[in-house]
Coordinates of C-alpha atoms and ligand atoms in Angstrom, one line a residue:
X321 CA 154.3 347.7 80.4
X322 CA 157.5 346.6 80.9
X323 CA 156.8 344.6 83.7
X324 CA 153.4 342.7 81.2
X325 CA 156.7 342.1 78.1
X326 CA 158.5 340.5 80.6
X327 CA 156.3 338.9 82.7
X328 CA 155.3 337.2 78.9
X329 CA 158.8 336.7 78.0
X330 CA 159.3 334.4 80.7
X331 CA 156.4 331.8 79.9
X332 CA 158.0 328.8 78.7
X333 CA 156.9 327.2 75.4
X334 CA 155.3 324.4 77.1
X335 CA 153.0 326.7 79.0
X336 CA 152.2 328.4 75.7
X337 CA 151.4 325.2 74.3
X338 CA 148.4 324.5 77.5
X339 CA 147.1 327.8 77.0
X340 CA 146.9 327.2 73.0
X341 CA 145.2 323.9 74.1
X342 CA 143.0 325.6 76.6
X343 CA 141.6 328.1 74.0
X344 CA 141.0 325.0 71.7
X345 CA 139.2 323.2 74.3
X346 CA 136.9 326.1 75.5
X347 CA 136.1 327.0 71.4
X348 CA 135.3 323.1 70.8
X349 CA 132.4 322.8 74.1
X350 CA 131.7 326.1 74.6
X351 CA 131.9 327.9 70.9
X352 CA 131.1 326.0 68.1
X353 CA 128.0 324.0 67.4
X354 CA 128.4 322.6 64.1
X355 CA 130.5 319.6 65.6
X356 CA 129.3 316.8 67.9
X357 CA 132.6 314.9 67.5
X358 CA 135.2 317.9 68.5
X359 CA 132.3 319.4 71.1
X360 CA 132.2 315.4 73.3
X361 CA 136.3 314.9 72.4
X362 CA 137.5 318.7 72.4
X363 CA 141.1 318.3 70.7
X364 CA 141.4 314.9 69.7
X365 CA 138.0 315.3 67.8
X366 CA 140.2 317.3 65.5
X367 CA 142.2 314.6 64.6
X368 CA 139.8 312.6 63.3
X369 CA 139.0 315.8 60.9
X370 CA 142.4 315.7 59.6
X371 CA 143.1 311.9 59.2
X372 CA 139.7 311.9 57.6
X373 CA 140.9 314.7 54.7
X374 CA 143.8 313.3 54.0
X375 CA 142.3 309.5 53.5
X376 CA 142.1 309.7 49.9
X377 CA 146.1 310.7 49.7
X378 CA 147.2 308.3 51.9
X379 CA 145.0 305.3 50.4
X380 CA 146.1 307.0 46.9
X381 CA 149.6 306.8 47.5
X382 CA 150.2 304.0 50.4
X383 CA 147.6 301.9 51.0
X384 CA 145.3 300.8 47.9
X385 CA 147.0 298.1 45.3
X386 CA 147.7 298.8 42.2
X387 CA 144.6 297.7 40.6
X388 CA 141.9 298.9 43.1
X389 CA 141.0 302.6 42.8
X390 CA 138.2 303.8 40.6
X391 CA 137.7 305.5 38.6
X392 CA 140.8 304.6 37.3
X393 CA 143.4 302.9 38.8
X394 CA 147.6 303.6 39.5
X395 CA 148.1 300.9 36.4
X396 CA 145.7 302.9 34.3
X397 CA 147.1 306.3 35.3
X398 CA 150.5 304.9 34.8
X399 CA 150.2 303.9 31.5
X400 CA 148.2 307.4 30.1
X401 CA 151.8 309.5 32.2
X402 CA 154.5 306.7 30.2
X403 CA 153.0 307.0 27.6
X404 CA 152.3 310.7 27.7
X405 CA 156.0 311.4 28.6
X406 CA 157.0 308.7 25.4
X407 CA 158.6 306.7 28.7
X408 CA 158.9 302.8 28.6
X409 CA 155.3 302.1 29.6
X410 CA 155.9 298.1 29.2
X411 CA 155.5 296.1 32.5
X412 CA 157.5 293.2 33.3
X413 CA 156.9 289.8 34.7
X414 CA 153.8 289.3 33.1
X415 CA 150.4 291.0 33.7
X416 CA 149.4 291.4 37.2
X417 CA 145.6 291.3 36.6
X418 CA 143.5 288.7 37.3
X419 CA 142.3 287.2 34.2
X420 CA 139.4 285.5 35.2
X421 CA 137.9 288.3 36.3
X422 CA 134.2 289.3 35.6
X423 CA 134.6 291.5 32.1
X424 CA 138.0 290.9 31.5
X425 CA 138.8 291.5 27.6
X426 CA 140.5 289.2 25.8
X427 CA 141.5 290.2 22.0
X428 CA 141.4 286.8 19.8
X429 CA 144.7 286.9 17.8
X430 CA 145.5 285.5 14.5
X431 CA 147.6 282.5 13.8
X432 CA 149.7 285.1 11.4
X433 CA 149.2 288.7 12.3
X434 CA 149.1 291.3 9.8
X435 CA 151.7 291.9 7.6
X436 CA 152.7 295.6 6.8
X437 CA 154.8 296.0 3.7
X438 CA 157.1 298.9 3.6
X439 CA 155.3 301.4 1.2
X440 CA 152.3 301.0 3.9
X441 CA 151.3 304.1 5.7
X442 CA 151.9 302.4 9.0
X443 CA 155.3 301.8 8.2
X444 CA 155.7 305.5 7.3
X445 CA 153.8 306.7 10.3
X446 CA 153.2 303.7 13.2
X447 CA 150.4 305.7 14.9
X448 CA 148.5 307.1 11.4
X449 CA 145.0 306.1 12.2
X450 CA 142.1 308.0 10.6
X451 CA 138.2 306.8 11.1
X452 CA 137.1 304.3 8.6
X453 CA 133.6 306.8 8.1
X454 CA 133.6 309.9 6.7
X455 CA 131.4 312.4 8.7
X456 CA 127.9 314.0 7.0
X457 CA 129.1 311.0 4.0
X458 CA 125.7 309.9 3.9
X459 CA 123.4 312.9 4.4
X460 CA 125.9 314.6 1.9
X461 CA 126.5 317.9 4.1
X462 CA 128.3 320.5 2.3
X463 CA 131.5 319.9 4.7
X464 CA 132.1 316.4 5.2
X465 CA 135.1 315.2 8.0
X466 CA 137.2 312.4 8.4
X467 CA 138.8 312.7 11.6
X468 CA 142.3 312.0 10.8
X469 CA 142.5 310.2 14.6
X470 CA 140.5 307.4 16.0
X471 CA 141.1 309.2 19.5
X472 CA 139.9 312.6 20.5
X473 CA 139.3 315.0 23.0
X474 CA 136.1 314.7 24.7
X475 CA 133.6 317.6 25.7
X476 CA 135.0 319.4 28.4
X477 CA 134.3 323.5 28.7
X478 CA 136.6 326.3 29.2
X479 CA 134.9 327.0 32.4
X480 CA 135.5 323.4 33.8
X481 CA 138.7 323.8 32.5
X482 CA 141.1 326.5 33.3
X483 CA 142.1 328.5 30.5
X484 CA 145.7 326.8 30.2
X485 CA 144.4 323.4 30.0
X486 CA 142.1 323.7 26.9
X487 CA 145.0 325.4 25.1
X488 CA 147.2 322.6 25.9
X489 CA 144.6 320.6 24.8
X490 CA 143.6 322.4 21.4
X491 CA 147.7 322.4 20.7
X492 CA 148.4 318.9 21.4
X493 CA 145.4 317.3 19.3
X494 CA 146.9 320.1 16.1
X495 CA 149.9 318.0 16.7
X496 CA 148.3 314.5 17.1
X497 CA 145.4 315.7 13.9
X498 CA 143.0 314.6 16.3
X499 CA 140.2 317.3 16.9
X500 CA 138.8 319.1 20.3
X501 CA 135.2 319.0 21.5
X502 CA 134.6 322.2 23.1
X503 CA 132.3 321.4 25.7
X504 CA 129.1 322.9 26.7
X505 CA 130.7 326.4 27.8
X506 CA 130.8 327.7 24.0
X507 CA 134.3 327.7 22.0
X508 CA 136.7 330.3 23.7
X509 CA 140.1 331.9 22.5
X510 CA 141.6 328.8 23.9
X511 CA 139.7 326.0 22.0
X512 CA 141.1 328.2 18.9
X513 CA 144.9 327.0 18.3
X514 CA 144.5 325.6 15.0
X515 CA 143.5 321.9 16.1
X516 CA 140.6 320.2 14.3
X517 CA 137.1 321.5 16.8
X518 CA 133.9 319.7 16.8
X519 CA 131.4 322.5 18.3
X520 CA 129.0 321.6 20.8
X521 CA 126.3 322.9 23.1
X522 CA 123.8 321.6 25.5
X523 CA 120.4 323.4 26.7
X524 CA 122.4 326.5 27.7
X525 CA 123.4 327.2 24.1
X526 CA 125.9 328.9 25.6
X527 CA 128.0 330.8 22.7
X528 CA 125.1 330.5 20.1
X529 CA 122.5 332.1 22.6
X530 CA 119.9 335.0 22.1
X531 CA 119.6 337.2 25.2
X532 CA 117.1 335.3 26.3
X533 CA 118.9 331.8 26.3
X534 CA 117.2 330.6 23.2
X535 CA 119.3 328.9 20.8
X536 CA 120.1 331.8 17.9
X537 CA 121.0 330.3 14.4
X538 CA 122.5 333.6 13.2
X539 CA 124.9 333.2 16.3
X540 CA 125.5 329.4 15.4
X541 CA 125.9 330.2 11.6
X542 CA 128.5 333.3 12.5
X543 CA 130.4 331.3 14.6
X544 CA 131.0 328.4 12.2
X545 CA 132.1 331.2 9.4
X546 CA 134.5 332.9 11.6
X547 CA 136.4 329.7 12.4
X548 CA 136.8 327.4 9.8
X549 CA 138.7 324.6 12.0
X550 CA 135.1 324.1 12.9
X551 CA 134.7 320.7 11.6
X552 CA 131.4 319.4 13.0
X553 CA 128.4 320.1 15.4
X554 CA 127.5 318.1 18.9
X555 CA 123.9 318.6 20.3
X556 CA 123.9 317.2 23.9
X557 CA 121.2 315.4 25.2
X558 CA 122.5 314.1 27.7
X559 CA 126.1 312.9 29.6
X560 CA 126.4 309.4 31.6
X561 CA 127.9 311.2 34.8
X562 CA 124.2 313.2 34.8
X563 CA 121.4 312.4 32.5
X564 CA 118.5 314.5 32.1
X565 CA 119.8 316.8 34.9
X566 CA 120.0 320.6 34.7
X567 CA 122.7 323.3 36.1
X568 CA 123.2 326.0 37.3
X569 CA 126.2 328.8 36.7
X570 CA 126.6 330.9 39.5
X571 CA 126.9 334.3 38.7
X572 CA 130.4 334.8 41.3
X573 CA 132.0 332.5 38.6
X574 CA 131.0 334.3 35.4
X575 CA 133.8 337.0 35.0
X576 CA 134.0 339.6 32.0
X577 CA 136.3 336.7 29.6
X578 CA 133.8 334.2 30.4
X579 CA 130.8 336.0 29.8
X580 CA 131.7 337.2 26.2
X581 CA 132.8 333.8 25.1
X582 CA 129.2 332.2 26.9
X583 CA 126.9 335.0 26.0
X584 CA 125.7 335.6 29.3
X585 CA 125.6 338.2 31.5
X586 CA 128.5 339.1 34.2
X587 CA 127.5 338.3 38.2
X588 CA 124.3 336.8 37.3
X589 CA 123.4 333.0 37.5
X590 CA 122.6 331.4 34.4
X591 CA 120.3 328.5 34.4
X592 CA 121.2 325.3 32.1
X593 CA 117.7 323.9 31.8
X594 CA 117.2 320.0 31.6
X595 CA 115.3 320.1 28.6
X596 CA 116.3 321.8 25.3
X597 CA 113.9 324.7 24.1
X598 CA 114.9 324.6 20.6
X599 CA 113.1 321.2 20.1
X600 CA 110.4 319.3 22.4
X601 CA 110.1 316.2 20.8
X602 CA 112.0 313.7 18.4
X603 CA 110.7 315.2 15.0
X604 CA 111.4 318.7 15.6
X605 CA 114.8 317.4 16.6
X606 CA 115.4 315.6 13.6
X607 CA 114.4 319.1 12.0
X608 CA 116.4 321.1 14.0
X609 CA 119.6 319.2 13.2
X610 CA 119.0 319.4 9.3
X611 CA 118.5 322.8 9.8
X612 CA 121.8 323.2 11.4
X613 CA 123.5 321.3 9.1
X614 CA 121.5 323.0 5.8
X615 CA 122.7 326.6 7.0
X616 CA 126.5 325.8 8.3
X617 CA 127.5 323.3 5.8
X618 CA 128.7 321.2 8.5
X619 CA 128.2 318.1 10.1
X620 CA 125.2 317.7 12.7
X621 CA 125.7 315.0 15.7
X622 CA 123.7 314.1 18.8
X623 CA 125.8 313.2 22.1
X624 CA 123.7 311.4 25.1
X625 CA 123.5 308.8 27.8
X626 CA 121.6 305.7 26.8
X627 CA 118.6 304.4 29.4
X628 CA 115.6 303.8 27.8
X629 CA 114.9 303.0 24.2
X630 CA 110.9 304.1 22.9
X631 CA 112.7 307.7 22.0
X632 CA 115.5 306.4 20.2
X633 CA 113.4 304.0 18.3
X634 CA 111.1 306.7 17.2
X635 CA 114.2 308.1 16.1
X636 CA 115.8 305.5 13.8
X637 CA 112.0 305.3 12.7
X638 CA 112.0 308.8 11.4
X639 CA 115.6 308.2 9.9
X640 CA 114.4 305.4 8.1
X641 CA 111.6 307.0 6.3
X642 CA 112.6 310.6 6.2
X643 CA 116.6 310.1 5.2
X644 CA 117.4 312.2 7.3
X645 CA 118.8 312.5 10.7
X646 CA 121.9 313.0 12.8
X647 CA 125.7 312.3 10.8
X648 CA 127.0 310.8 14.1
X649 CA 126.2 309.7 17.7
X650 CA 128.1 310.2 20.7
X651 CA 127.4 307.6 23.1
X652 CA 127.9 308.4 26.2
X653 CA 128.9 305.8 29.3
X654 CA 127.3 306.0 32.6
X655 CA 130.6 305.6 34.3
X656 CA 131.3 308.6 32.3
X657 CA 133.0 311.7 33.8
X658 CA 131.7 315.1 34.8
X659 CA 132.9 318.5 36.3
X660 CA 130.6 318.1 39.2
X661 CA 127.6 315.9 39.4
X662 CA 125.8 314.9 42.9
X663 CA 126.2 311.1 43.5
X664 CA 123.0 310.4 43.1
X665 CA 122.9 310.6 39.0
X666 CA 127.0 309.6 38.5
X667 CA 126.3 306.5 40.2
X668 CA 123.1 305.6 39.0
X669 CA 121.2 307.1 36.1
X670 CA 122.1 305.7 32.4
X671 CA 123.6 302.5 31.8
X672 CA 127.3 301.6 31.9
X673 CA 128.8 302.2 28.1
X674 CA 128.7 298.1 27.2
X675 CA 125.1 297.9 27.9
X676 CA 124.2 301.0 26.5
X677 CA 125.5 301.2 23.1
X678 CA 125.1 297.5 22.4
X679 CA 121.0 298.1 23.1
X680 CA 121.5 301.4 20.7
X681 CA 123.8 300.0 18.2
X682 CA 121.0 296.8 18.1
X683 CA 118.2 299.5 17.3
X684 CA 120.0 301.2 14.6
X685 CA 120.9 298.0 13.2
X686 CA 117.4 296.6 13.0
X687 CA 116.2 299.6 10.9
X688 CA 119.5 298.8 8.5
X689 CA 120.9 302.4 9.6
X690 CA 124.3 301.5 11.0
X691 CA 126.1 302.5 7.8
X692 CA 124.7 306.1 7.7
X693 CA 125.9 306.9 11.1
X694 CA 129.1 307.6 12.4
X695 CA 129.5 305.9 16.2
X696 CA 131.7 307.9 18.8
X697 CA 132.2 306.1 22.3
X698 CA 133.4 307.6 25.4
X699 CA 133.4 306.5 28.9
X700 CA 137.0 305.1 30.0
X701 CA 137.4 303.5 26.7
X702 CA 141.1 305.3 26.6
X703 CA 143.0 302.3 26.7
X704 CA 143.8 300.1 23.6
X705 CA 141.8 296.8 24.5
X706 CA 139.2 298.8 25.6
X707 CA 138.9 300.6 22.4
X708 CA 139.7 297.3 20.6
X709 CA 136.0 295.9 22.1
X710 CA 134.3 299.4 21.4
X711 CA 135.6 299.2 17.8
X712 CA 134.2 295.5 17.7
X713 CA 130.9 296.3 18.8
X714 CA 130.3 299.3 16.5
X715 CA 132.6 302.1 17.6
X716 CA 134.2 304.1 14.8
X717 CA 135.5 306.6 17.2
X718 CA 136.3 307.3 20.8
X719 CA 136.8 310.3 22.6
X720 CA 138.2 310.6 25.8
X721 CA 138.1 313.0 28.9
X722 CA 139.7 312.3 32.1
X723 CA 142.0 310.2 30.4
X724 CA 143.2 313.9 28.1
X725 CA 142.9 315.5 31.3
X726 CA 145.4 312.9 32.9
X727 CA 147.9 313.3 30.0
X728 CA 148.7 317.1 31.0
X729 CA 149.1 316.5 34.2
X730 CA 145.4 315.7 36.3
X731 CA 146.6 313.9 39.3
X732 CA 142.9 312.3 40.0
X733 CA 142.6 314.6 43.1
X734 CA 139.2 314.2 42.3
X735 CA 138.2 318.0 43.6
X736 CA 137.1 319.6 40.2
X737 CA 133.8 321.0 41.7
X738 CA 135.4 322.6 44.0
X739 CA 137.7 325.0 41.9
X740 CA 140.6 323.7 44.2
X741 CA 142.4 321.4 41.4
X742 CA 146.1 320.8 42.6
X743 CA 147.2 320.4 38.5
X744 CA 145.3 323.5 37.7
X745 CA 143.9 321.4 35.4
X746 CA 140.1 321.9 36.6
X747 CA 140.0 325.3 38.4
X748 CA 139.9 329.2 37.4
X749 CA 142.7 329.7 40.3
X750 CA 145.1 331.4 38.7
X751 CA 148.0 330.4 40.7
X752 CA 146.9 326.8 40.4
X753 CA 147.0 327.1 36.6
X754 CA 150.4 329.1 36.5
X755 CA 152.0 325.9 36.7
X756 CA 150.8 324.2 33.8
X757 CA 153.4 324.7 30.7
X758 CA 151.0 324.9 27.8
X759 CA 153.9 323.9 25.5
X760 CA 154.9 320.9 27.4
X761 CA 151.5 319.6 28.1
X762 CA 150.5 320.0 24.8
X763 CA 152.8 317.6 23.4
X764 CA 152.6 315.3 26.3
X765 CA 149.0 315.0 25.5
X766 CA 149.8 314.6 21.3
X767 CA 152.0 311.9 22.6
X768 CA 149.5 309.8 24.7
X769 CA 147.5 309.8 21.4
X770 CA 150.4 308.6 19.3
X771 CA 151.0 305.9 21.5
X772 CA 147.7 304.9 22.0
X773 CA 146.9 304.5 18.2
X774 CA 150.6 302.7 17.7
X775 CA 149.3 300.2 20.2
X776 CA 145.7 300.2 18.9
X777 CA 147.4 299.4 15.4
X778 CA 149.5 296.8 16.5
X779 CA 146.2 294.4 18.4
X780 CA 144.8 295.4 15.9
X781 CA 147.5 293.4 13.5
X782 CA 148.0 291.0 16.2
X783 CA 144.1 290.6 15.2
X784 CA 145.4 289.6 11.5
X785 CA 143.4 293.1 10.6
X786 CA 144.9 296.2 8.9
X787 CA 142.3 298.4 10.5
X788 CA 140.4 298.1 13.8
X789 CA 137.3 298.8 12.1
X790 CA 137.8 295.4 10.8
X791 CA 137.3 294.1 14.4
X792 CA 133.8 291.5 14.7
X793 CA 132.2 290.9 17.9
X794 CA 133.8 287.6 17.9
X795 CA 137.1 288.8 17.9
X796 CA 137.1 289.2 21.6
X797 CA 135.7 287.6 24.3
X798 CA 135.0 288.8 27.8
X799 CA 134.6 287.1 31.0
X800 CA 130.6 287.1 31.7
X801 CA 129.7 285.4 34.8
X802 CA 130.8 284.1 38.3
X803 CA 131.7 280.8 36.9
X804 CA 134.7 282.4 35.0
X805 CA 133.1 281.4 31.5
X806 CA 134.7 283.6 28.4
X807 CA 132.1 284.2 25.5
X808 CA 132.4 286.0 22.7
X809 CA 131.0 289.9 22.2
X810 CA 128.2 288.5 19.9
X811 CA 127.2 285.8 22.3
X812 CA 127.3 288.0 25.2
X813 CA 125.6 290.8 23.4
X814 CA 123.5 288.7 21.1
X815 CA 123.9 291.1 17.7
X816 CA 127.2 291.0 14.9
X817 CA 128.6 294.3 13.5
X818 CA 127.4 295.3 10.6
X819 CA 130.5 295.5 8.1
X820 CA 132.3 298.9 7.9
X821 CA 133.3 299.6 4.2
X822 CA 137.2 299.3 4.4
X823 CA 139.7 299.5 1.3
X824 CA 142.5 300.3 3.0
X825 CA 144.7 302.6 4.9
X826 CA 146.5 304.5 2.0
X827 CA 142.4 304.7 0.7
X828 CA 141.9 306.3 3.9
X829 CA 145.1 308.8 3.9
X830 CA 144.2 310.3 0.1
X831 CA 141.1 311.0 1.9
X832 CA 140.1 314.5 0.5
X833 CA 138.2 314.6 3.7
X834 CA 140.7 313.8 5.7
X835 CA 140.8 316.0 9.5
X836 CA 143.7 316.9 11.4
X837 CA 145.2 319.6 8.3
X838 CA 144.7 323.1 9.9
X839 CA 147.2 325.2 10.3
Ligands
FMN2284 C1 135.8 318.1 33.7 C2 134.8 317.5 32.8 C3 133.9 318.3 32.1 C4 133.0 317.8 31.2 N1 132.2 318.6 30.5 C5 131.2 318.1 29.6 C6 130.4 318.9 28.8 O1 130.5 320.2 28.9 N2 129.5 318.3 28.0 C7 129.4 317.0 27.9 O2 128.6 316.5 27.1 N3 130.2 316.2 28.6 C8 131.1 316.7 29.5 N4 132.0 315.9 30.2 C9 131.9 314.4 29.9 C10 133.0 313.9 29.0 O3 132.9 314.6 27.7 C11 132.9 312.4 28.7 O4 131.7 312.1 28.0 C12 133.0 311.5 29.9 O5 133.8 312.0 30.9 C13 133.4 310.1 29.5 O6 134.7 310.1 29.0 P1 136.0 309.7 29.9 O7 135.6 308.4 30.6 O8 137.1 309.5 28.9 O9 136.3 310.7 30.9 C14 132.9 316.4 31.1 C15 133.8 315.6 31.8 C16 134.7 316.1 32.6 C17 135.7 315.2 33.3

């Protein structure tokens, strides 16, 4: 024995480092058969494996400019963590974009911008920006809501989300007034932390479901009793990253807390259908939604992806003569973001945001329906010019997703399906999530939503408007073509807002609707 400890003692670390190699070589030709590359280049194979998954860092970081990566880029990013962190988020210089480039925005500003006297709200509060429309005004639901923010948190579950990030999210729009949309995975102990909630499920019903999976109105009706900070409902349809396709919930993810906020059972998979069993065509979805609304008192919205139109005008038709219908509309870009989605549907099924609410905003304006809805826009529009265009094309709203998940600390790893998020931000991992302080991140996100809406107000005034529901399609302009040429929103889009009512902010802040008060 002695003689063997000795004999291995005396092998030099170079000789160590051969046989390691050896063993390498002999697994990669003899061994494994799942890799060409390492089994014809045994070793150096390897390195190709490792340069290959650490690409994305190394472009991320070193290599791509400052305006290149998508979804968004290290400009983008770096504006939502300034401004999260209240740091100077000004560049100097001058801008570094180019310009001319196809669908830049331009905001037309006034000769005189807008004055703000000092009894104004804006000069109390520089970032007090409610939603010109009052939610369930015109169908005259028991419960009506003005969001008290113009930005809000976008559907994303607790499920896609770790625990700590929804929290941080719920307490950061209570301090911003802005209000949460749970996401499809039902509304959990963390959506709960006083901040406004807009509830909303998709074909799962997960949270409001029989033990079946069909939708269950007592559930629904309970739920919206036992939490007043409740404010409104969301039915999805559809999202742009993933139109019309269904999911699956494996049954190794559903643990005991998730279960009993999703109404499922623990260990077993849990099909999210494409299609919605509570309705099957546009009628009985018109009924279902007033049926909602009838028994919770609360508003009744419809989120989806916009692609083709027959459906939707069959909708505004029944509006039109019934009265009835949906209080808002969430619509949904196809450059929209997702948990996980296969490539196939993020990159191509439903039309970029532009194109898709301008052709849905047109159809509702035909039938002279604009005013009855409330219009909520998401898909990147989390940036002040970009909101400035969605406002002048019919937005009264935007909620935002990645852009929240960015402000508490998403790093655009761009792994959230795989439950190995390095923020904790998307994963159950508990260690991941350990790191996330809930009180921190909550006001970092509160923050990017101040400083988004003081910006938004100040274009806006730069615009000579009070209010950026004032915005017109031809307040801004946007580069259309390979020839450089600027046109105008109306001329690119060939329709004109219809006028949002508007008597000003203070009108807006006595609001006995008025969002954003729970406590
Ligand atoms: C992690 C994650 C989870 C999401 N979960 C849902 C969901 O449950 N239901 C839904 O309608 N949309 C969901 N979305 C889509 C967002 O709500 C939003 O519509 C989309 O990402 C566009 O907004 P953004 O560009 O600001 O991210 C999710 C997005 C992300 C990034």
């Amino acid at each position: 024995m002695d003689t063997v400890l000795e004999f291995i003692g005396n092998i030099s670390w170079w000789m160590w480092l051969l046989i390691f190699l050896a063993i390498v070589v002999i697994r990669d030709v003899f061994v494994q058969k799942a890799h060409t590359i390492s089994h014809n280049f045994p070793i150096v194979g390897h390195l190709r494996y490792m340069l290959e998954s650490i690409g994305p860092e190394m472009r991320q970081y070193f290599v791509a400019n400052n305006r290149e990566e998508l979804p968004f880029n290290r400009i983008e990013r770096g504006w939502i963590y300034a401004s999260a962190k209240h740091e100077n988020n000004y560049e100097g210089f001058g801008t570094d974009r180019d310009i001319y480039a196809h669908q830049h925005i331009f905001v037309n500003n006034a000769m005189m911008p807008f004055k703000v006297d000092k009894n104004h709200p804006n000069a109390i509060d520089k970032s007090f920006l409610p939603c010109a429309k009052v939610i369930g005004a015109y169908n005259k639901r028991k419960k009506p809501y003005r969001p008290a923010s113009v930005i809000n948190v976008s559907a994303m579950s607790f499920g896609s989300l770790s625990a700590k990030a929804v929290e941080s999210l719920n307490k950061g729009v209570k301090i911003a007034g802005a209000y949460h949309n749970t996401g499809e995975g039902g509304l959990s102990p963390y959506h709960s932390n006083g901040g406004d909630v807009i509830f909303h499920f998709g074909t799962g019903y997960f949270g409001v479901r029989d033990k079946d999976g069909n939708f269950s109105m007592e559930k629904l009706v309970e739920l919206v009793n036992n939490n007043p900070f409740v404010r409104a409902i969301e039915i999805k349809l559809s999202q742009g990253a993933k139109p019309g396709k269904g999911g699956v919930l494996p049954g190794k993810k559903i643990t005991q807390e998730i279960a009993n906020i999703r109404h499922v059972e623990v260990g077993k998979d849990v099909l999210s259908p494409p299609n919605h069993s509570a309705f099957s065509n546009v009628q009985e979805m018109v009924d279902f939604i007033e049926n909602i609304a009838q028994q919770t008192g609360l508003p009744v919205g419809i989120k989806a992806a916009i692609g083709k139109l027959e459906q939707w005008e069959e909708l505004a038709q029944i509006m039109k003569t019934t009265k009835k219908g949906p209080d808002f509309i969430t619509v949904d870009g196809g450059e929209g973001g997702t948990g996980a989605a296969p490539p196939s549907f993020a990159d191509h099924v439903s039309l970029p945001w532009v194109y898709g609410f301008s052709d849905l905003y047109k159809l509702f304006q035909k039938h002279d329906l604009t005013e009855r809805i409330v219009f909520i826009g998401s898909g990147k529009l989390g940036f002040p010019a970009k909101a400035a265009m969605a406002f002048a094309m019919g937005a009264d709203c935007i909620n935002v997703a990645r852009e929240a998940m960015m402000s508490i600390g998403c790093i655009q790893a761009q792994i959230c399906h795989t439950n190995r998020c390095p923020s904790g931000v998307a994963t159950q991992n508990k260690w991941l999530q350990s790191g996330i302080n809930v009180p921190l991140k909550s006001e970092r996100l509160a923050q990017y939503f101040k400083t988004f809406r003081k910006e938004f107000i100040e274009i806006t005034h730069a615009a000579g408007y009070e209010h950026p529901c004032q915005f017109k399609m031809s307040d801004i302009d946007v580069n259309v073509d390979d020839h450089n040429l600027s046109k105008e929103l109306d001329r690119t889009y060939y329709y004109n807002k219809t006028i949002v009512p508007f008597k000003g902010m203070q009108d807006l802040k006595n609001c006995k609707h008025l969002g954003g008060k729970n406590t």
